[in-house]
mmCIF file of C-alpha atoms in Angstrom:
data_model
loop_
_atom_site.group_PDB
_atom_site.id
_atom_site.type_symbol
_atom_site.label_atom_id
_atom_site.label_comp_id
_atom_site.label_asym_id
_atom_site.label_seq_id
_atom_site.Cartn_x
_atom_site.Cartn_y
_atom_site.Cartn_z
ATOM 1 C CA MET A 1 -3.906 163.910 -136.062
ATOM 2 C CA ILE A 2 -4.020 160.091 -137.598
ATOM 3 C CA ARG A 3 -6.334 159.130 -140.264
ATOM 4 C CA PHE A 4 -7.756 155.983 -139.892
ATOM 5 C CA ARG A 5 -9.788 155.780 -143.072
ATOM 6 C CA ARG A 6 -7.084 154.239 -144.947
ATOM 7 C CA SER A 7 -4.700 153.012 -142.049
ATOM 8 C CA ILE A 8 -3.916 149.275 -141.850
ATOM 9 C CA ALA A 9 -4.103 149.740 -138.156
ATOM 10 C CA LEU A 10 -8.068 149.242 -137.938
ATOM 11 C CA PRO A 11 -7.506 145.694 -139.667
ATOM 12 C CA LEU A 12 -4.432 144.641 -137.577
ATOM 13 C CA ILE A 13 -6.328 145.580 -134.755
ATOM 14 C CA GLY A 14 -9.183 143.346 -135.747
ATOM 15 C CA LEU A 15 -7.279 140.729 -136.936
ATOM 16 C CA LEU A 16 -5.222 140.488 -133.555
ATOM 17 C CA LEU A 17 -8.675 140.525 -131.647
ATOM 18 C CA PHE A 18 -9.851 137.965 -133.766
ATOM 19 C CA VAL A 19 -6.752 135.462 -133.427
ATOM 20 C CA SER A 20 -6.200 136.002 -129.300
ATOM 21 C CA SER A 21 -10.136 135.629 -128.490
ATOM 22 C CA GLY A 22 -10.380 132.825 -131.287
ATOM 23 C CA GLY A 23 -7.413 131.116 -129.256
ATOM 24 C CA ALA A 24 -8.734 131.757 -125.732
ATOM 25 C CA ILE A 25 -12.358 130.238 -127.154
ATOM 26 C CA ILE A 26 -10.606 126.936 -128.621
ATOM 27 C CA SER A 27 -8.491 126.477 -125.191
ATOM 28 C CA HIS A 28 -11.902 127.237 -123.089
ATOM 29 C CA LEU A 29 -13.940 124.514 -125.097
ATOM 30 C CA ALA A 30 -10.496 121.871 -124.977
ATOM 31 C CA ASN A 31 -10.495 122.582 -121.002
ATOM 32 C CA VAL A 32 -14.513 121.933 -120.909
ATOM 33 C CA HIS A 33 -14.142 118.720 -123.086
ATOM 34 C CA SER A 34 -10.972 117.837 -120.576
ATOM 35 C CA ILE A 35 -13.221 118.236 -117.513
ATOM 36 C CA GLU A 36 -16.237 116.415 -118.902
ATOM 37 C CA SER A 37 -14.133 113.439 -119.929
ATOM 38 C CA SER A 38 -12.334 113.667 -116.631
ATOM 39 C CA LEU A 39 -15.887 113.581 -114.542
ATOM 40 C CA ARG A 40 -17.166 110.950 -116.685
ATOM 41 C CA GLU A 41 -14.119 108.803 -115.610
ATOM 42 C CA SER A 42 -14.385 109.568 -111.902
ATOM 43 C CA GLU A 43 -18.541 108.855 -111.918
ATOM 44 C CA HIS A 44 -17.647 105.475 -113.779
ATOM 45 C CA ASP A 45 -14.624 104.441 -111.384
ATOM 46 C CA LYS A 46 -17.457 105.732 -108.479
ATOM 47 C CA LEU A 47 -20.281 103.373 -109.821
ATOM 48 C CA ASN A 48 -17.695 100.310 -110.238
ATOM 49 C CA HIS A 49 -16.582 100.763 -106.445
ATOM 50 C CA ILE A 50 -19.999 101.333 -105.394
ATOM 51 C CA GLY A 51 -21.060 97.738 -107.316
ATOM 52 C CA TYR A 52 -18.086 96.186 -105.950
ATOM 53 C CA ILE A 53 -19.558 97.126 -102.391
ATOM 54 C CA VAL A 54 -22.776 95.662 -103.011
ATOM 55 C CA ASP A 55 -21.862 92.795 -104.346
ATOM 56 C CA THR A 56 -19.494 91.722 -102.155
ATOM 57 C CA ALA A 57 -22.200 92.545 -99.388
ATOM 58 C CA ILE A 58 -24.650 90.264 -101.280
ATOM 59 C CA ARG A 59 -22.024 87.508 -101.684
ATOM 60 C CA ALA A 60 -21.751 87.799 -97.756
ATOM 61 C CA GLU A 61 -24.915 88.175 -96.542
ATOM 62 C CA ALA A 62 -26.895 85.061 -99.350
ATOM 63 C CA PRO A 63 -25.012 82.028 -97.756
ATOM 64 C CA ARG A 64 -25.855 83.291 -94.022
ATOM 65 C CA LEU A 65 -29.436 83.800 -95.024
ATOM 66 C CA SER A 66 -29.807 80.585 -96.974
ATOM 67 C CA ALA A 67 -28.474 78.762 -94.068
ATOM 68 C CA LEU A 68 -31.268 80.676 -92.047
ATOM 69 C CA ALA A 69 -34.061 79.695 -94.287
ATOM 70 C CA ARG A 70 -33.218 76.193 -94.186
ATOM 71 C CA SER A 71 -32.839 76.131 -90.617
ATOM 72 C CA LEU A 72 -36.380 77.802 -90.463
ATOM 73 C CA LYS A 73 -37.735 75.230 -92.735
ATOM 74 C CA ASP A 74 -36.444 72.674 -90.635
ATOM 75 C CA HIS A 75 -37.639 74.444 -87.071
ATOM 76 C CA ALA A 76 -40.178 72.221 -85.743
ATOM 77 C CA GLU A 77 -41.842 74.348 -83.362
ATOM 78 C CA LEU A 78 -42.381 76.857 -85.914
ATOM 79 C CA LYS A 79 -44.016 74.645 -88.250
ATOM 80 C CA TRP A 80 -46.441 73.110 -85.365
ATOM 81 C CA ARG A 81 -47.290 76.803 -84.750
ATOM 82 C CA PHE A 82 -47.812 77.831 -87.898
ATOM 83 C CA ALA A 83 -50.313 74.714 -88.777
ATOM 84 C CA MET A 84 -51.855 75.440 -84.897
ATOM 85 C CA ARG A 85 -52.652 79.250 -85.734
ATOM 86 C CA ALA A 86 -55.804 78.088 -87.928
ATOM 87 C CA GLN A 87 -57.459 76.661 -84.760
ATOM 88 C CA GLU A 88 -56.050 79.792 -81.951
ATOM 89 C CA ASP A 89 -58.223 82.602 -82.154
ATOM 90 C CA ASP A 90 -55.260 84.527 -82.112
ATOM 91 C CA ALA A 91 -51.881 83.667 -83.294
ATOM 92 C CA THR A 92 -49.967 84.947 -80.079
ATOM 93 C CA GLY A 93 -47.716 81.753 -79.497
ATOM 94 C CA LEU A 94 -46.887 81.896 -83.136
ATOM 95 C CA ARG A 95 -45.995 85.809 -83.109
ATOM 96 C CA ALA A 96 -43.873 85.166 -79.475
ATOM 97 C CA MET A 97 -41.969 82.386 -80.855
ATOM 98 C CA LEU A 98 -40.936 84.485 -84.105
ATOM 99 C CA ASP A 99 -40.122 87.750 -82.193
ATOM 100 C CA ARG A 100 -37.385 85.189 -80.613
ATOM 101 C CA ILE A 101 -36.330 83.933 -83.882
ATOM 102 C CA TYR A 102 -36.000 87.574 -85.267
ATOM 103 C CA LEU A 103 -33.886 88.886 -82.072
ATOM 104 C CA ASP A 104 -31.871 86.047 -82.132
ATOM 105 C CA THR A 105 -31.173 85.831 -86.048
ATOM 106 C CA ARG A 106 -30.494 89.581 -86.014
ATOM 107 C CA VAL A 107 -31.589 89.806 -89.847
ATOM 108 C CA ASP A 108 -33.278 93.418 -90.949
ATOM 109 C CA ILE A 109 -36.463 91.869 -91.843
ATOM 110 C CA LEU A 110 -38.423 88.529 -90.887
ATOM 111 C CA SER A 111 -41.453 87.983 -92.801
ATOM 112 C CA ILE A 112 -43.986 84.950 -92.821
ATOM 113 C CA VAL A 113 -46.376 84.462 -95.602
ATOM 114 C CA ASP A 114 -49.093 81.602 -96.058
ATOM 115 C CA ALA A 115 -49.573 79.500 -99.146
ATOM 116 C CA THR A 116 -52.220 81.935 -100.115
ATOM 117 C CA GLN A 117 -49.434 84.869 -100.188
ATOM 118 C CA SER A 118 -50.896 86.636 -97.406
ATOM 119 C CA THR A 119 -48.844 88.180 -95.106
ATOM 120 C CA VAL A 120 -48.874 86.172 -91.565
ATOM 121 C CA TYR A 121 -45.814 87.844 -89.614
ATOM 122 C CA ARG A 122 -43.801 91.037 -90.203
ATOM 123 C CA ALA A 123 -41.328 91.473 -87.407
ATOM 124 C CA HIS A 124 -39.934 94.484 -88.890
ATOM 125 C CA ASP A 125 -43.316 96.358 -89.097
ATOM 126 C CA PRO A 126 -45.785 94.146 -86.737
ATOM 127 C CA ALA A 127 -48.700 96.374 -87.691
ATOM 128 C CA ARG A 128 -48.646 95.640 -91.260
ATOM 129 C CA ASN A 129 -50.286 92.387 -91.591
ATOM 130 C CA GLY A 130 -52.480 90.449 -94.230
ATOM 131 C CA ASP A 131 -51.234 92.196 -97.219
ATOM 132 C CA ARG A 132 -50.355 90.200 -100.288
ATOM 133 C CA PHE A 133 -46.895 89.460 -100.939
ATOM 134 C CA ASP A 134 -46.521 88.633 -104.845
ATOM 135 C CA THR A 135 -43.178 88.339 -106.597
ATOM 136 C CA PRO A 136 -41.782 85.628 -108.917
ATOM 137 C CA ALA A 137 -39.539 84.488 -105.881
ATOM 138 C CA MET A 138 -42.615 83.874 -103.622
ATOM 139 C CA THR A 139 -44.297 81.336 -106.354
ATOM 140 C CA LYS A 140 -41.007 79.582 -106.446
ATOM 141 C CA ALA A 141 -40.898 79.348 -102.960
ATOM 142 C CA LEU A 142 -44.551 78.127 -102.951
ATOM 143 C CA ALA A 143 -43.734 75.666 -105.690
ATOM 144 C CA GLY A 144 -41.345 74.322 -102.977
ATOM 145 C CA GLU A 145 -38.081 75.486 -104.171
ATOM 146 C CA ASP A 146 -35.450 77.358 -102.079
ATOM 147 C CA VAL A 147 -35.134 80.666 -103.696
ATOM 148 C CA LEU A 148 -32.828 83.771 -103.199
ATOM 149 C CA GLU A 149 -33.829 87.210 -104.419
ATOM 150 C CA ILE A 150 -32.498 90.382 -104.753
ATOM 151 C CA SER A 151 -34.856 93.529 -104.973
ATOM 152 C CA GLN A 152 -35.043 97.025 -104.688
ATOM 153 C CA SER A 153 -37.161 98.871 -102.165
ATOM 154 C CA ALA A 154 -37.745 103.022 -101.376
ATOM 155 C CA SER A 155 -34.637 101.915 -98.480
ATOM 156 C CA GLY A 156 -32.484 100.355 -100.829
ATOM 157 C CA LEU A 157 -31.343 96.838 -102.174
ATOM 158 C CA ILE A 158 -33.312 93.795 -99.982
ATOM 159 C CA VAL A 159 -31.411 90.352 -99.848
ATOM 160 C CA ARG A 160 -34.181 88.157 -99.208
ATOM 161 C CA ALA A 161 -33.976 83.915 -98.815
ATOM 162 C CA LEU A 162 -37.126 82.299 -99.231
ATOM 163 C CA SER A 163 -37.799 79.146 -98.271
ATOM 164 C CA PRO A 164 -41.406 76.955 -97.848
ATOM 165 C CA LEU A 165 -41.996 75.230 -94.534
ATOM 166 C CA GLN A 166 -43.793 72.358 -96.165
ATOM 167 C CA ARG A 167 -43.384 71.040 -99.866
ATOM 168 C CA GLY A 168 -45.760 71.391 -102.427
#
Protein backbone atom coordinates (compact mmCIF):
# COMPACT_ATOMS: atom_id res chain seq x y z
CA MET A 1 0.00 0.00 0.00
CA ILE A 2 1.28 3.44 -1.01
CA ARG A 3 1.39 6.11 1.60
CA PHE A 4 0.32 9.51 0.31
CA ARG A 5 1.32 11.46 3.40
CA ARG A 6 4.85 12.24 2.31
CA SER A 7 4.45 11.39 -1.31
CA ILE A 8 4.95 13.91 -4.06
CA ALA A 9 2.11 12.35 -6.07
CA LEU A 10 -0.70 14.47 -4.57
CA PRO A 11 0.96 17.83 -5.26
CA LEU A 12 1.85 16.68 -8.77
CA ILE A 13 -1.73 15.56 -9.43
CA GLY A 14 -2.98 18.90 -8.09
CA LEU A 15 -0.50 20.81 -10.26
CA LEU A 16 -1.51 18.83 -13.35
CA LEU A 17 -5.21 19.50 -12.65
CA PHE A 18 -4.50 23.21 -12.15
CA VAL A 19 -2.45 23.55 -15.34
CA SER A 20 -4.89 21.59 -17.51
CA SER A 21 -8.02 23.30 -16.17
CA GLY A 22 -6.30 26.69 -16.30
CA GLY A 23 -5.43 26.13 -19.94
CA ALA A 24 -8.98 25.06 -20.71
CA ILE A 25 -10.40 28.15 -18.96
CA ILE A 26 -8.03 30.50 -20.78
CA SER A 27 -8.83 28.81 -24.09
CA HIS A 28 -12.57 29.11 -23.36
CA LEU A 29 -12.29 32.83 -22.53
CA ALA A 30 -10.30 33.44 -25.72
CA ASN A 31 -12.97 31.64 -27.77
CA VAL A 32 -15.77 33.62 -26.13
CA HIS A 33 -13.96 36.88 -26.85
CA SER A 34 -13.38 35.84 -30.47
CA ILE A 35 -17.07 34.93 -30.92
CA GLU A 36 -18.22 38.21 -29.36
CA SER A 37 -15.89 40.16 -31.62
CA SER A 38 -17.12 38.27 -34.69
CA LEU A 39 -20.77 38.89 -33.74
CA ARG A 40 -20.13 42.61 -33.25
CA GLU A 41 -18.55 42.84 -36.70
CA SER A 42 -21.36 40.85 -38.26
CA GLU A 43 -24.04 43.04 -36.64
CA HIS A 44 -22.15 46.17 -37.68
CA ASP A 45 -22.03 44.92 -41.29
CA LYS A 46 -25.76 44.12 -41.20
CA LEU A 47 -26.58 47.61 -39.87
CA ASN A 48 -24.45 49.22 -42.57
CA HIS A 49 -26.19 47.14 -45.23
CA ILE A 50 -29.66 47.98 -43.91
CA GLY A 51 -28.67 51.65 -43.73
CA TYR A 52 -27.54 51.52 -47.35
CA ILE A 53 -30.84 49.93 -48.42
CA VAL A 54 -32.88 52.56 -46.54
CA ASP A 55 -30.73 55.39 -47.90
CA THR A 56 -31.12 54.08 -51.45
CA ALA A 57 -34.89 53.73 -51.05
CA ILE A 58 -35.20 57.26 -49.68
CA ARG A 59 -33.02 58.72 -52.44
CA ALA A 60 -35.14 56.92 -55.05
CA GLU A 61 -38.44 58.03 -53.52
CA ALA A 62 -37.57 61.65 -52.71
CA PRO A 63 -37.55 63.05 -56.27
CA ARG A 64 -40.82 61.28 -57.09
CA LEU A 65 -42.53 62.63 -53.98
CA SER A 66 -41.18 66.13 -54.56
CA ALA A 67 -42.45 66.08 -58.15
CA LEU A 68 -45.84 64.83 -56.95
CA ALA A 69 -46.05 67.58 -54.34
CA ARG A 70 -45.19 70.23 -56.96
CA SER A 71 -47.78 68.84 -59.38
CA LEU A 72 -50.46 68.83 -56.69
CA LYS A 73 -49.53 72.40 -55.79
CA ASP A 74 -50.21 73.42 -59.42
CA HIS A 75 -53.38 71.30 -59.72
CA ALA A 76 -56.12 73.85 -60.55
CA GLU A 77 -59.08 71.61 -59.70
CA LEU A 78 -57.53 70.71 -56.34
CA LYS A 79 -57.04 74.37 -55.48
CA TRP A 80 -60.61 75.19 -56.54
CA ARG A 81 -62.20 72.28 -54.66
CA PHE A 82 -60.11 73.01 -51.58
CA ALA A 83 -61.22 76.66 -51.62
CA MET A 84 -64.86 75.65 -52.19
CA ARG A 85 -64.99 73.04 -49.41
CA ALA A 86 -65.94 75.69 -46.84
CA GLN A 87 -68.97 76.69 -48.94
CA GLU A 88 -70.16 73.12 -49.50
CA ASP A 89 -72.07 71.25 -46.82
CA ASP A 90 -69.72 68.31 -47.23
CA ALA A 91 -66.45 67.87 -49.03
CA THR A 92 -67.64 64.98 -51.21
CA GLY A 93 -66.29 66.51 -54.44
CA LEU A 94 -62.92 67.20 -52.85
CA ARG A 95 -62.72 63.67 -51.40
CA ALA A 96 -63.72 62.06 -54.73
CA MET A 97 -61.07 64.04 -56.60
CA LEU A 98 -58.41 63.23 -53.97
CA ASP A 99 -59.37 59.54 -54.10
CA ARG A 100 -58.66 59.61 -57.86
CA ILE A 101 -55.32 61.35 -57.29
CA TYR A 102 -54.43 58.83 -54.58
CA LEU A 103 -55.15 55.88 -56.86
CA ASP A 104 -53.35 57.45 -59.82
CA THR A 105 -50.19 58.38 -57.92
CA ARG A 106 -49.76 55.02 -56.15
CA VAL A 107 -48.34 56.56 -52.99
CA ASP A 108 -48.75 54.82 -49.65
CA ILE A 109 -49.98 57.90 -47.81
CA LEU A 110 -51.83 60.97 -49.08
CA SER A 111 -52.94 63.57 -46.56
CA ILE A 112 -54.29 67.06 -47.06
CA VAL A 113 -53.99 69.52 -44.19
CA ASP A 114 -55.51 73.00 -44.01
CA ALA A 115 -53.87 76.20 -42.75
CA THR A 116 -54.84 75.38 -39.15
CA GLN A 117 -52.89 72.09 -39.43
CA SER A 118 -56.14 70.14 -39.25
CA THR A 119 -56.29 67.02 -41.44
CA VAL A 120 -58.93 67.47 -44.14
CA TYR A 121 -58.27 64.26 -46.06
CA ARG A 122 -56.34 61.09 -45.31
CA ALA A 123 -56.55 58.52 -48.14
CA HIS A 124 -54.88 55.69 -46.25
CA ASP A 125 -57.23 56.14 -43.24
CA PRO A 126 -60.40 57.95 -44.44
CA ALA A 127 -62.24 57.64 -41.11
CA ARG A 128 -59.56 59.63 -39.30
CA ASN A 129 -59.93 63.32 -40.18
CA GLY A 130 -59.84 66.52 -38.20
CA ASP A 131 -56.80 65.70 -36.07
CA ARG A 132 -53.88 68.12 -35.94
CA PHE A 133 -50.76 67.39 -37.93
CA ASP A 134 -48.10 69.40 -36.14
CA THR A 135 -44.48 68.88 -37.17
CA PRO A 136 -41.63 71.30 -37.85
CA ALA A 137 -41.88 70.35 -41.54
CA MET A 138 -45.57 71.29 -41.57
CA THR A 139 -44.74 74.68 -40.06
CA LYS A 140 -42.22 75.29 -42.85
CA ALA A 141 -44.72 74.16 -45.51
CA LEU A 142 -47.39 76.49 -44.12
CA ALA A 143 -44.82 79.30 -44.32
CA GLY A 144 -44.59 78.62 -48.07
CA GLU A 145 -41.62 76.25 -48.39
CA ASP A 146 -41.52 72.91 -50.17
CA VAL A 147 -40.30 70.43 -47.58
CA LEU A 148 -39.10 66.83 -47.69
CA GLU A 149 -39.30 65.05 -44.33
CA ILE A 150 -38.22 61.65 -43.08
CA SER A 151 -39.76 60.42 -39.85
CA GLN A 152 -40.29 57.21 -37.98
CA SER A 153 -43.68 55.78 -37.09
CA ALA A 154 -44.89 52.55 -35.51
CA SER A 155 -45.05 50.98 -38.97
CA GLY A 156 -41.58 52.11 -40.06
CA LEU A 157 -39.92 55.04 -41.82
CA ILE A 158 -42.01 57.63 -43.63
CA VAL A 159 -40.69 59.82 -46.42
CA ARG A 160 -43.07 62.76 -46.72
CA ALA A 161 -43.13 65.63 -49.22
CA LEU A 162 -45.02 68.70 -48.06
CA SER A 163 -45.94 71.53 -50.36
CA PRO A 164 -48.40 74.37 -49.80
CA LEU A 165 -51.31 74.80 -52.24
CA GLN A 166 -51.07 78.53 -51.54
CA ARG A 167 -48.10 80.60 -50.50
CA GLY A 168 -48.32 82.52 -47.24
